[in-house]
C-alpha positions as protocol buffer text, in pm:
chain_id: "A"
residue {
  index: 1
  type: UNK
  ca { x: -1457 y: -79 z: -2001 }
}
residue {
  index: 2
  type: UNK
  ca { x: -1496 y: 208 z: -1755 }
}
residue {
  index: 3
  type: UNK
  ca { x: -1868 y: 150 z: -1720 }
}
residue {
  index: 4
  type: UNK
  ca { x: -1808 y: -225 z: -1690 }
}
residue {
  index: 5
  type: UNK
  ca { x: -1558 y: -177 z: -1404 }
}
residue {
  index: 6
  type: UNK
  ca { x: -1795 y: 59 z: -1224 }
}
residue {
  index: 7
  type: UNK
  ca { x: -2085 y: -185 z: -1269 }
}
residue {
  index: 8
  type: UNK
  ca { x: -1872 y: -482 z: -1158 }
}
residue {
  index: 9
  type: UNK
  ca { x: -1768 y: -292 z: -843 }
}
residue {
  index: 10
  type: UNK
  ca { x: -2125 y: -194 z: -767 }
}
residue {
  index: 11
  type: UNK
  ca { x: -2035 y: 174 z: -798 }
}
residue {
  index: 12
  type: UNK
  ca { x: -1824 y: 160 z: -479 }
}
residue {
  index: 13
  type: UNK
  ca { x: -1505 y: 362 z: -519 }
}
residue {
  index: 14
  type: UNK
  ca { x: -1291 y: 132 z: -304 }
}
residue {
  index: 15
  type: UNK
  ca { x: -1384 y: -176 z: -510 }
}
residue {
  index: 16
  type: UNK
  ca { x: -1339 y: 17 z: -834 }
}
residue {
  index: 17
  type: UNK
  ca { x: -985 y: 100 z: -720 }
}
residue {
  index: 18
  type: UNK
  ca { x: -921 y: -264 z: -624 }
}
residue {
  index: 19
  type: UNK
  ca { x: -1023 y: -376 z: -973 }
}
residue {
  index: 20
  type: UNK
  ca { x: -818 y: -94 z: -1128 }
}
residue {
  index: 21
  type: UNK
  ca { x: -518 y: -202 z: -920 }
}
residue {
  index: 22
  type: UNK
  ca { x: -545 y: -563 z: -1038 }
}
residue {
  index: 23
  type: UNK
  ca { x: -600 y: -465 z: -1401 }
}
residue {
  index: 24
  type: UNK
  ca { x: -316 y: -210 z: -1407 }
}
residue {
  index: 25
  type: UNK
  ca { x: -78 y: -462 z: -1251 }
}
residue {
  index: 26
  type: UNK
  ca { x: -172 y: -732 z: -1502 }
}
residue {
  index: 27
  type: UNK
  ca { x: -147 y: -495 z: -1800 }
}
residue {
  index: 28
  type: UNK
  ca { x: 196 y: -375 z: -1686 }
}
residue {
  index: 29
  type: UNK
  ca { x: 348 y: -720 z: -1643 }
}
residue {
  index: 30
  type: UNK
  ca { x: 641 y: -796 z: -1869 }
}
residue {
  index: 31
  type: UNK
  ca { x: 673 y: -438 z: -1994 }
}
residue {
  index: 32
  type: UNK
  ca { x: 901 y: -143 z: -1932 }
}
residue {
  index: 33
  type: UNK
  ca { x: 768 y: 172 z: -1762 }
}
residue {
  index: 34
  type: UNK
  ca { x: 650 y: 379 z: -2061 }
}
residue {
  index: 35
  type: UNK
  ca { x: 443 y: 117 z: -2248 }
}
residue {
  index: 36
  type: UNK
  ca { x: 308 y: -19 z: -1919 }
}
residue {
  index: 37
  type: UNK
  ca { x: 182 y: 328 z: -1822 }
}
residue {
  index: 38
  type: UNK
  ca { x: 48 y: 411 z: -2169 }
}
residue {
  index: 39
  type: UNK
  ca { x: -162 y: 95 z: -2181 }
}
residue {
  index: 40
  type: UNK
  ca { x: -286 y: 129 z: -1822 }
}
residue {
  index: 41
  type: UNK
  ca { x: -364 y: 498 z: -1876 }
}
residue {
  index: 42
  type: UNK
  ca { x: -563 y: 421 z: -2190 }
}
residue {
  index: 43
  type: UNK
  ca { x: -755 y: 126 z: -2046 }
}
residue {
  index: 44
  type: UNK
  ca { x: -792 y: 181 z: -1671 }
}
residue {
  index: 45
  type: UNK
  ca { x: -754 y: 553 z: -1592 }
}
residue {
  index: 46
  type: UNK
  ca { x: -1079 y: 656 z: -1770 }
}
residue {
  index: 47
  type: UNK
  ca { x: -1275 y: 422 z: -1541 }
}
residue {
  index: 48
  type: UNK
  ca { x: -1130 y: 592 z: -1233 }
}
residue {
  index: 49
  type: UNK
  ca { x: -1206 y: 937 z: -1376 }
}
residue {
  index: 50
  type: UNK
  ca { x: -1565 y: 829 z: -1449 }
}
residue {
  index: 51
  type: UNK
  ca { x: -1589 y: 716 z: -1086 }
}
residue {
  index: 52
  type: UNK
  ca { x: -1503 y: 1069 z: -972 }
}
residue {
  index: 53
  type: UNK
  ca { x: -1128 y: 1037 z: -912 }
}
residue {
  index: 54
  type: UNK
  ca { x: -932 y: 1352 z: -1012 }
}
residue {
  index: 55
  type: UNK
  ca { x: -736 y: 1310 z: -1336 }
}
residue {
  index: 56
  type: UNK
  ca { x: -391 y: 1348 z: -1174 }
}
residue {
  index: 57
  type: UNK
  ca { x: -472 y: 1099 z: -898 }
}
residue {
  index: 58
  type: UNK
  ca { x: -618 y: 852 z: -1149 }
}
residue {
  index: 59
  type: UNK
  ca { x: -309 y: 859 z: -1370 }
}
residue {
  index: 60
  type: UNK
  ca { x: -66 y: 835 z: -1079 }
}
residue {
  index: 61
  type: UNK
  ca { x: -272 y: 546 z: -946 }
}
residue {
  index: 62
  type: UNK
  ca { x: -239 y: 341 z: -1265 }
}
residue {
  index: 63
  type: UNK
  ca { x: 125 y: 450 z: -1312 }
}
residue {
  index: 64
  type: UNK
  ca { x: 226 y: 314 z: -972 }
}
residue {
  index: 65
  type: UNK
  ca { x: 62 y: -24 z: -1026 }
}
residue {
  index: 66
  type: UNK
  ca { x: 185 y: -54 z: -1384 }
}
residue {
  index: 67
  type: UNK
  ca { x: 541 y: 0 z: -1258 }
}
residue {
  index: 68
  type: UNK
  ca { x: 512 y: -214 z: -945 }
}
residue {
  index: 69
  type: UNK
  ca { x: 405 y: -504 z: -1166 }
}
residue {
  index: 70
  type: UNK
  ca { x: 777 y: -555 z: -1238 }
}
residue {
  index: 71
  type: UNK
  ca { x: 817 y: -707 z: -890 }
}
residue {
  index: 72
  type: UNK
  ca { x: 473 y: -866 z: -865 }
}
residue {
  index: 73
  type: UNK
  ca { x: 447 y: -1241 z: -930 }
}
residue {
  index: 74
  type: UNK
  ca { x: 396 y: -1433 z: -1150 }
}
residue {
  index: 75
  type: UNK
  ca { x: 589 y: -1230 z: -1414 }
}
residue {
  index: 76
  type: UNK
  ca { x: 800 y: -997 z: -1193 }
}
residue {
  index: 77
  type: UNK
  ca { x: 1072 y: -930 z: -1452 }
}
residue {
  index: 78
  type: UNK
  ca { x: 1277 y: -708 z: -1218 }
}
residue {
  index: 79
  type: UNK
  ca { x: 1266 y: -960 z: -934 }
}
residue {
  index: 80
  type: UNK
  ca { x: 1350 y: -1248 z: -1167 }
}
residue {
  index: 81
  type: UNK
  ca { x: 1643 y: -1054 z: -1313 }
}
residue {
  index: 82
  type: UNK
  ca { x: 1770 y: -980 z: -962 }
}
residue {
  index: 83
  type: UNK
  ca { x: 1728 y: -1347 z: -872 }
}
residue {
  index: 84
  type: UNK
  ca { x: 1940 y: -1450 z: -1170 }
}
residue {
  index: 85
  type: UNK
  ca { x: 2215 y: -1209 z: -1064 }
}
residue {
  index: 86
  type: UNK
  ca { x: 2199 y: -1321 z: -700 }
}
residue {
  index: 87
  type: UNK
  ca { x: 2162 y: -1687 z: -795 }
}
residue {
  index: 88
  type: UNK
  ca { x: 1852 y: -1718 z: -574 }
}
residue {
  index: 89
  type: UNK
  ca { x: 1508 y: -1870 z: -621 }
}
residue {
  index: 90
  type: UNK
  ca { x: 1309 y: -1640 z: -860 }
}
residue {
  index: 91
  type: UNK
  ca { x: 967 y: -1685 z: -698 }
}
residue {
  index: 92
  type: UNK
  ca { x: 1105 y: -1648 z: -346 }
}
residue {
  index: 93
  type: UNK
  ca { x: 1286 y: -1331 z: -455 }
}
residue {
  index: 94
  type: UNK
  ca { x: 966 y: -1193 z: -608 }
}
residue {
  index: 95
  type: UNK
  ca { x: 764 y: -1265 z: -293 }
}
residue {
  index: 96
  type: UNK
  ca { x: 1032 y: -1103 z: -77 }
}
residue {
  index: 97
  type: UNK
  ca { x: 1025 y: -800 z: -309 }
}
residue {
  index: 98
  type: UNK
  ca { x: 650 y: -767 z: -261 }
}
residue {
  index: 99
  type: UNK
  ca { x: 692 y: -789 z: 115 }
}
residue {
  index: 100
  type: UNK
  ca { x: 963 y: -521 z: 118 }
}
residue {
  index: 101
  type: UNK
  ca { x: 764 y: -292 z: -110 }
}
residue {
  index: 102
  type: UNK
  ca { x: 428 y: -345 z: 61 }
}
residue {
  index: 103
  type: UNK
  ca { x: 384 y: 27 z: 132 }
}
residue {
  index: 104
  type: UNK
  ca { x: 409 y: 91 z: -242 }
}
residue {
  index: 105
  type: UNK
  ca { x: 89 y: -105 z: -287 }
}
residue {
  index: 106
  type: UNK
  ca { x: -112 y: 125 z: -59 }
}
residue {
  index: 107
  type: UNK
  ca { x: 28 y: 467 z: -152 }
}
residue {
  index: 108
  type: UNK
  ca { x: -184 y: 496 z: -472 }
}
residue {
  index: 109
  type: UNK
  ca { x: -498 y: 458 z: -260 }
}
residue {
  index: 110
  type: UNK
  ca { x: -378 y: 755 z: -55 }
}
residue {
  index: 111
  type: UNK
  ca { x: -354 y: 962 z: -374 }
}
residue {
  index: 112
  type: UNK
  ca { x: -729 y: 920 z: -411 }
}
residue {
  index: 113
  type: UNK
  ca { x: -843 y: 935 z: -48 }
}
residue {
  index: 114
  type: UNK
  ca { x: -598 y: 1206 z: 59 }
}
residue {
  index: 115
  type: UNK
  ca { x: -559 y: 1469 z: -219 }
}
residue {
  index: 116
  type: UNK
  ca { x: -322 y: 1688 z: -8 }
}
residue {
  index: 117
  type: UNK
  ca { x: -61 y: 1414 z: -64 }
}
residue {
  index: 118
  type: UNK
  ca { x: -52 y: 1546 z: -423 }
}
residue {
  index: 119
  type: UNK
  ca { x: -10 y: 1904 z: -299 }
}
residue {
  index: 120
  type: UNK
  ca { x: -381 y: 1979 z: -342 }
}
residue {
  index: 121
  type: UNK
  ca { x: -482 y: 2177 z: -36 }
}
residue {
  index: 122
  type: UNK
  ca { x: -350 y: 2423 z: 219 }
}
residue {
  index: 123
  type: UNK
  ca { x: 3 y: 2400 z: 359 }
}
residue {
  index: 124
  type: UNK
  ca { x: -135 y: 2266 z: 686 }
}
residue {
  index: 125
  type: UNK
  ca { x: -335 y: 1994 z: 505 }
}
residue {
  index: 126
  type: UNK
  ca { x: -31 y: 1892 z: 301 }
}
residue {
  index: 127
  type: UNK
  ca { x: 195 y: 1866 z: 608 }
}
residue {
  index: 128
  type: UNK
  ca { x: -71 y: 1687 z: 814 }
}
residue {
  index: 129
  type: UNK
  ca { x: -139 y: 1436 z: 536 }
}
residue {
  index: 130
  type: UNK
  ca { x: 233 y: 1372 z: 487 }
}
residue {
  index: 131
  type: UNK
  ca { x: 274 y: 1297 z: 858 }
}
residue {
  index: 132
  type: UNK
  ca { x: -28 y: 1063 z: 865 }
}
residue {
  index: 133
  type: UNK
  ca { x: 103 y: 886 z: 555 }
}
residue {
  index: 134
  type: UNK
  ca { x: 445 y: 836 z: 714 }
}
residue {
  index: 135
  type: UNK
  ca { x: 283 y: 694 z: 1028 }
}
residue {
  index: 136
  type: UNK
  ca { x: 70 y: 456 z: 819 }
}
residue {
  index: 137
  type: UNK
  ca { x: 369 y: 337 z: 614 }
}
residue {
  index: 138
  type: UNK
  ca { x: 582 y: 290 z: 925 }
}
residue {
  index: 139
  type: UNK
  ca { x: 308 y: 95 z: 1104 }
}
residue {
  index: 140
  type: UNK
  ca { x: 242 y: -127 z: 803 }
}
residue {
  index: 141
  type: UNK
  ca { x: 612 y: -194 z: 746 }
}
residue {
  index: 142
  type: UNK
  ca { x: 667 y: -267 z: 1116 }
}
residue {
  index: 143
  type: UNK
  ca { x: 366 y: -497 z: 1128 }
}
residue {
  index: 144
  type: UNK
  ca { x: 476 y: -697 z: 824 }
}
residue {
  index: 145
  type: UNK
  ca { x: 856 y: -680 z: 835 }
}
residue {
  index: 146
  type: UNK
  ca { x: 964 y: -655 z: 1197 }
}
residue {
  index: 147
  type: UNK
  ca { x: 1009 y: -996 z: 1357 }
}
residue {
  index: 148
  type: UNK
  ca { x: 1068 y: -902 z: 1720 }
}
residue {
  index: 149
  type: UNK
  ca { x: 711 y: -801 z: 1800 }
}
residue {
  index: 150
  type: UNK
  ca { x: 414 y: -991 z: 1938 }
}
residue {
  index: 151
  type: UNK
  ca { x: 131 y: -1117 z: 1720 }
}
residue {
  index: 152
  type: UNK
  ca { x: -106 y: -871 z: 1886 }
}
residue {
  index: 153
  type: UNK
  ca { x: 116 y: -573 z: 1806 }
}
residue {
  index: 154
  type: UNK
  ca { x: 149 y: -697 z: 1449 }
}
residue {
  index: 155
  type: UNK
  ca { x: -230 y: -714 z: 1422 }
}
residue {
  index: 156
  type: UNK
  ca { x: -281 y: -366 z: 1570 }
}
residue {
  index: 157
  type: UNK
  ca { x: -9 y: -219 z: 1345 }
}
residue {
  index: 158
  type: UNK
  ca { x: -156 y: -361 z: 1026 }
}
residue {
  index: 159
  type: UNK
  ca { x: -516 y: -275 z: 1114 }
}
residue {
  index: 160
  type: UNK
  ca { x: -415 y: 74 z: 1232 }
}
residue {
  index: 161
  type: UNK
  ca { x: -228 y: 137 z: 907 }
}
residue {
  index: 162
  type: UNK
  ca { x: -530 y: 16 z: 707 }
}
residue {
  index: 163
  type: UNK
  ca { x: -761 y: 251 z: 900 }
}
residue {
  index: 164
  type: UNK
  ca { x: -529 y: 545 z: 825 }
}
residue {
  index: 165
  type: UNK
  ca { x: -595 y: 493 z: 455 }
}
residue {
  index: 166
  type: UNK
  ca { x: -932 y: 658 z: 500 }
}
residue {
  index: 167
  type: UNK
  ca { x: -988 y: 1019 z: 607 }
}
residue {
  index: 168
  type: UNK
  ca { x: -1191 y: 1097 z: 920 }
}
residue {
  index: 169
  type: UNK
  ca { x: -1056 y: 788 z: 1100 }
}
residue {
  index: 170
  type: UNK
  ca { x: -708 y: 921 z: 1179 }
}
residue {
  index: 171
  type: UNK
  ca { x: -757 y: 923 z: 1556 }
}
residue {
  index: 172
  type: UNK
  ca { x: -879 y: 561 z: 1556 }
}
residue {
  index: 173
  type: UNK
  ca { x: -583 y: 450 z: 1343 }
}
residue {
  index: 174
  type: UNK
  ca { x: -328 y: 623 z: 1565 }
}
residue {
  index: 175
  type: UNK
  ca { x: -491 y: 481 z: 1880 }
}
residue {
  index: 176
  type: UNK
  ca { x: -473 y: 128 z: 1736 }
}
residue {
  index: 177
  type: UNK
  ca { x: -104 y: 175 z: 1652 }
}
residue {
  index: 178
  type: UNK
  ca { x: -31 y: 309 z: 2002 }
}
residue {
  index: 179
  type: UNK
  ca { x: -214 y: 12 z: 2157 }
}
residue {
  index: 180
  type: UNK
  ca { x: 13 y: -216 z: 1956 }
}
residue {
  index: 181
  type: UNK
  ca { x: 322 y: -40 z: 2092 }
}
residue {
  index: 182
  type: UNK
  ca { x: 187 y: -51 z: 2448 }
}
residue {
  index: 183
  type: UNK
  ca { x: 99 y: -418 z: 2418 }
}
residue {
  index: 184
  type: UNK
  ca { x: 455 y: -516 z: 2327 }
}
residue {
  index: 185
  type: UNK
  ca { x: 597 y: -275 z: 2587 }
}
residue {
  index: 186
  type: UNK
  ca { x: 380 y: -432 z: 2855 }
}
residue {
  index: 187
  type: UNK
  ca { x: 488 y: -783 z: 2752 }
}
residue {
  index: 188
  type: UNK
  ca { x: 854 y: -681 z: 2773 }
}
residue {
  index: 189
  type: UNK
  ca { x: 789 y: -529 z: 3117 }
}
residue {
  index: 190
  type: UNK
  ca { x: 626 y: -853 z: 3240 }
}
residue {
  index: 191
  type: UNK
  ca { x: 913 y: -1062 z: 3103 }
}
residue {
  index: 192
  type: UNK
  ca { x: 1161 y: -829 z: 3272 }
}
residue {
  index: 193
  type: UNK
  ca { x: 980 y: -863 z: 3605 }
}
residue {
  index: 194
  type: UNK
  ca { x: 977 y: -1242 z: 3575 }
}
residue {
  index: 195
  type: UNK
  ca { x: 1349 y: -1257 z: 3495 }
}
residue {
  index: 196
  type: UNK
  ca { x: 1427 y: -1034 z: 3795 }
}
residue {
  index: 197
  type: UNK
  ca { x: 1213 y: -1250 z: 4024 }
}
residue {
  index: 198
  type: UNK
  ca { x: 1388 y: -1564 z: 3902 }
}
């Protein structure tokens, strides 16, 4: 299966991880944490290791997606249970859960692309990576969740957060996020000027 995943992804690590994410999520659906992880670790983790991902990062990768399958439609047993308690629409609750937990879907990629996040590196690298990760999560959450921002800021926030997934592009990601902030700030300034003039 490992060789098949690698071949299907054309040997590209990012696409291998995308396939591993989908497979781990599907395998974990409808199960509790331990069996979901055991199955994903046995089936998917070896493919990631064969692709060059460190063992710890590979297993944490599949663990996260096996667990997060409990809120991922169409099964989403945790979301459906919560919907029954809250007397709300199950599918709508599951989709809202995915939206609220969106950062959880990108963190496993950071385990692979940014090893210092798993305390593998110098103290400076660990702190720097933690800060970059927090910025990426904040930008992504703001871009998806926050309603009182412009469409342009939303776009810059999401794209900036996506860029911060990959090392060596940190400056570009931060610049995109700052442009998003400045864009909304400028719009508020213009609206304020217009209201004063009126």
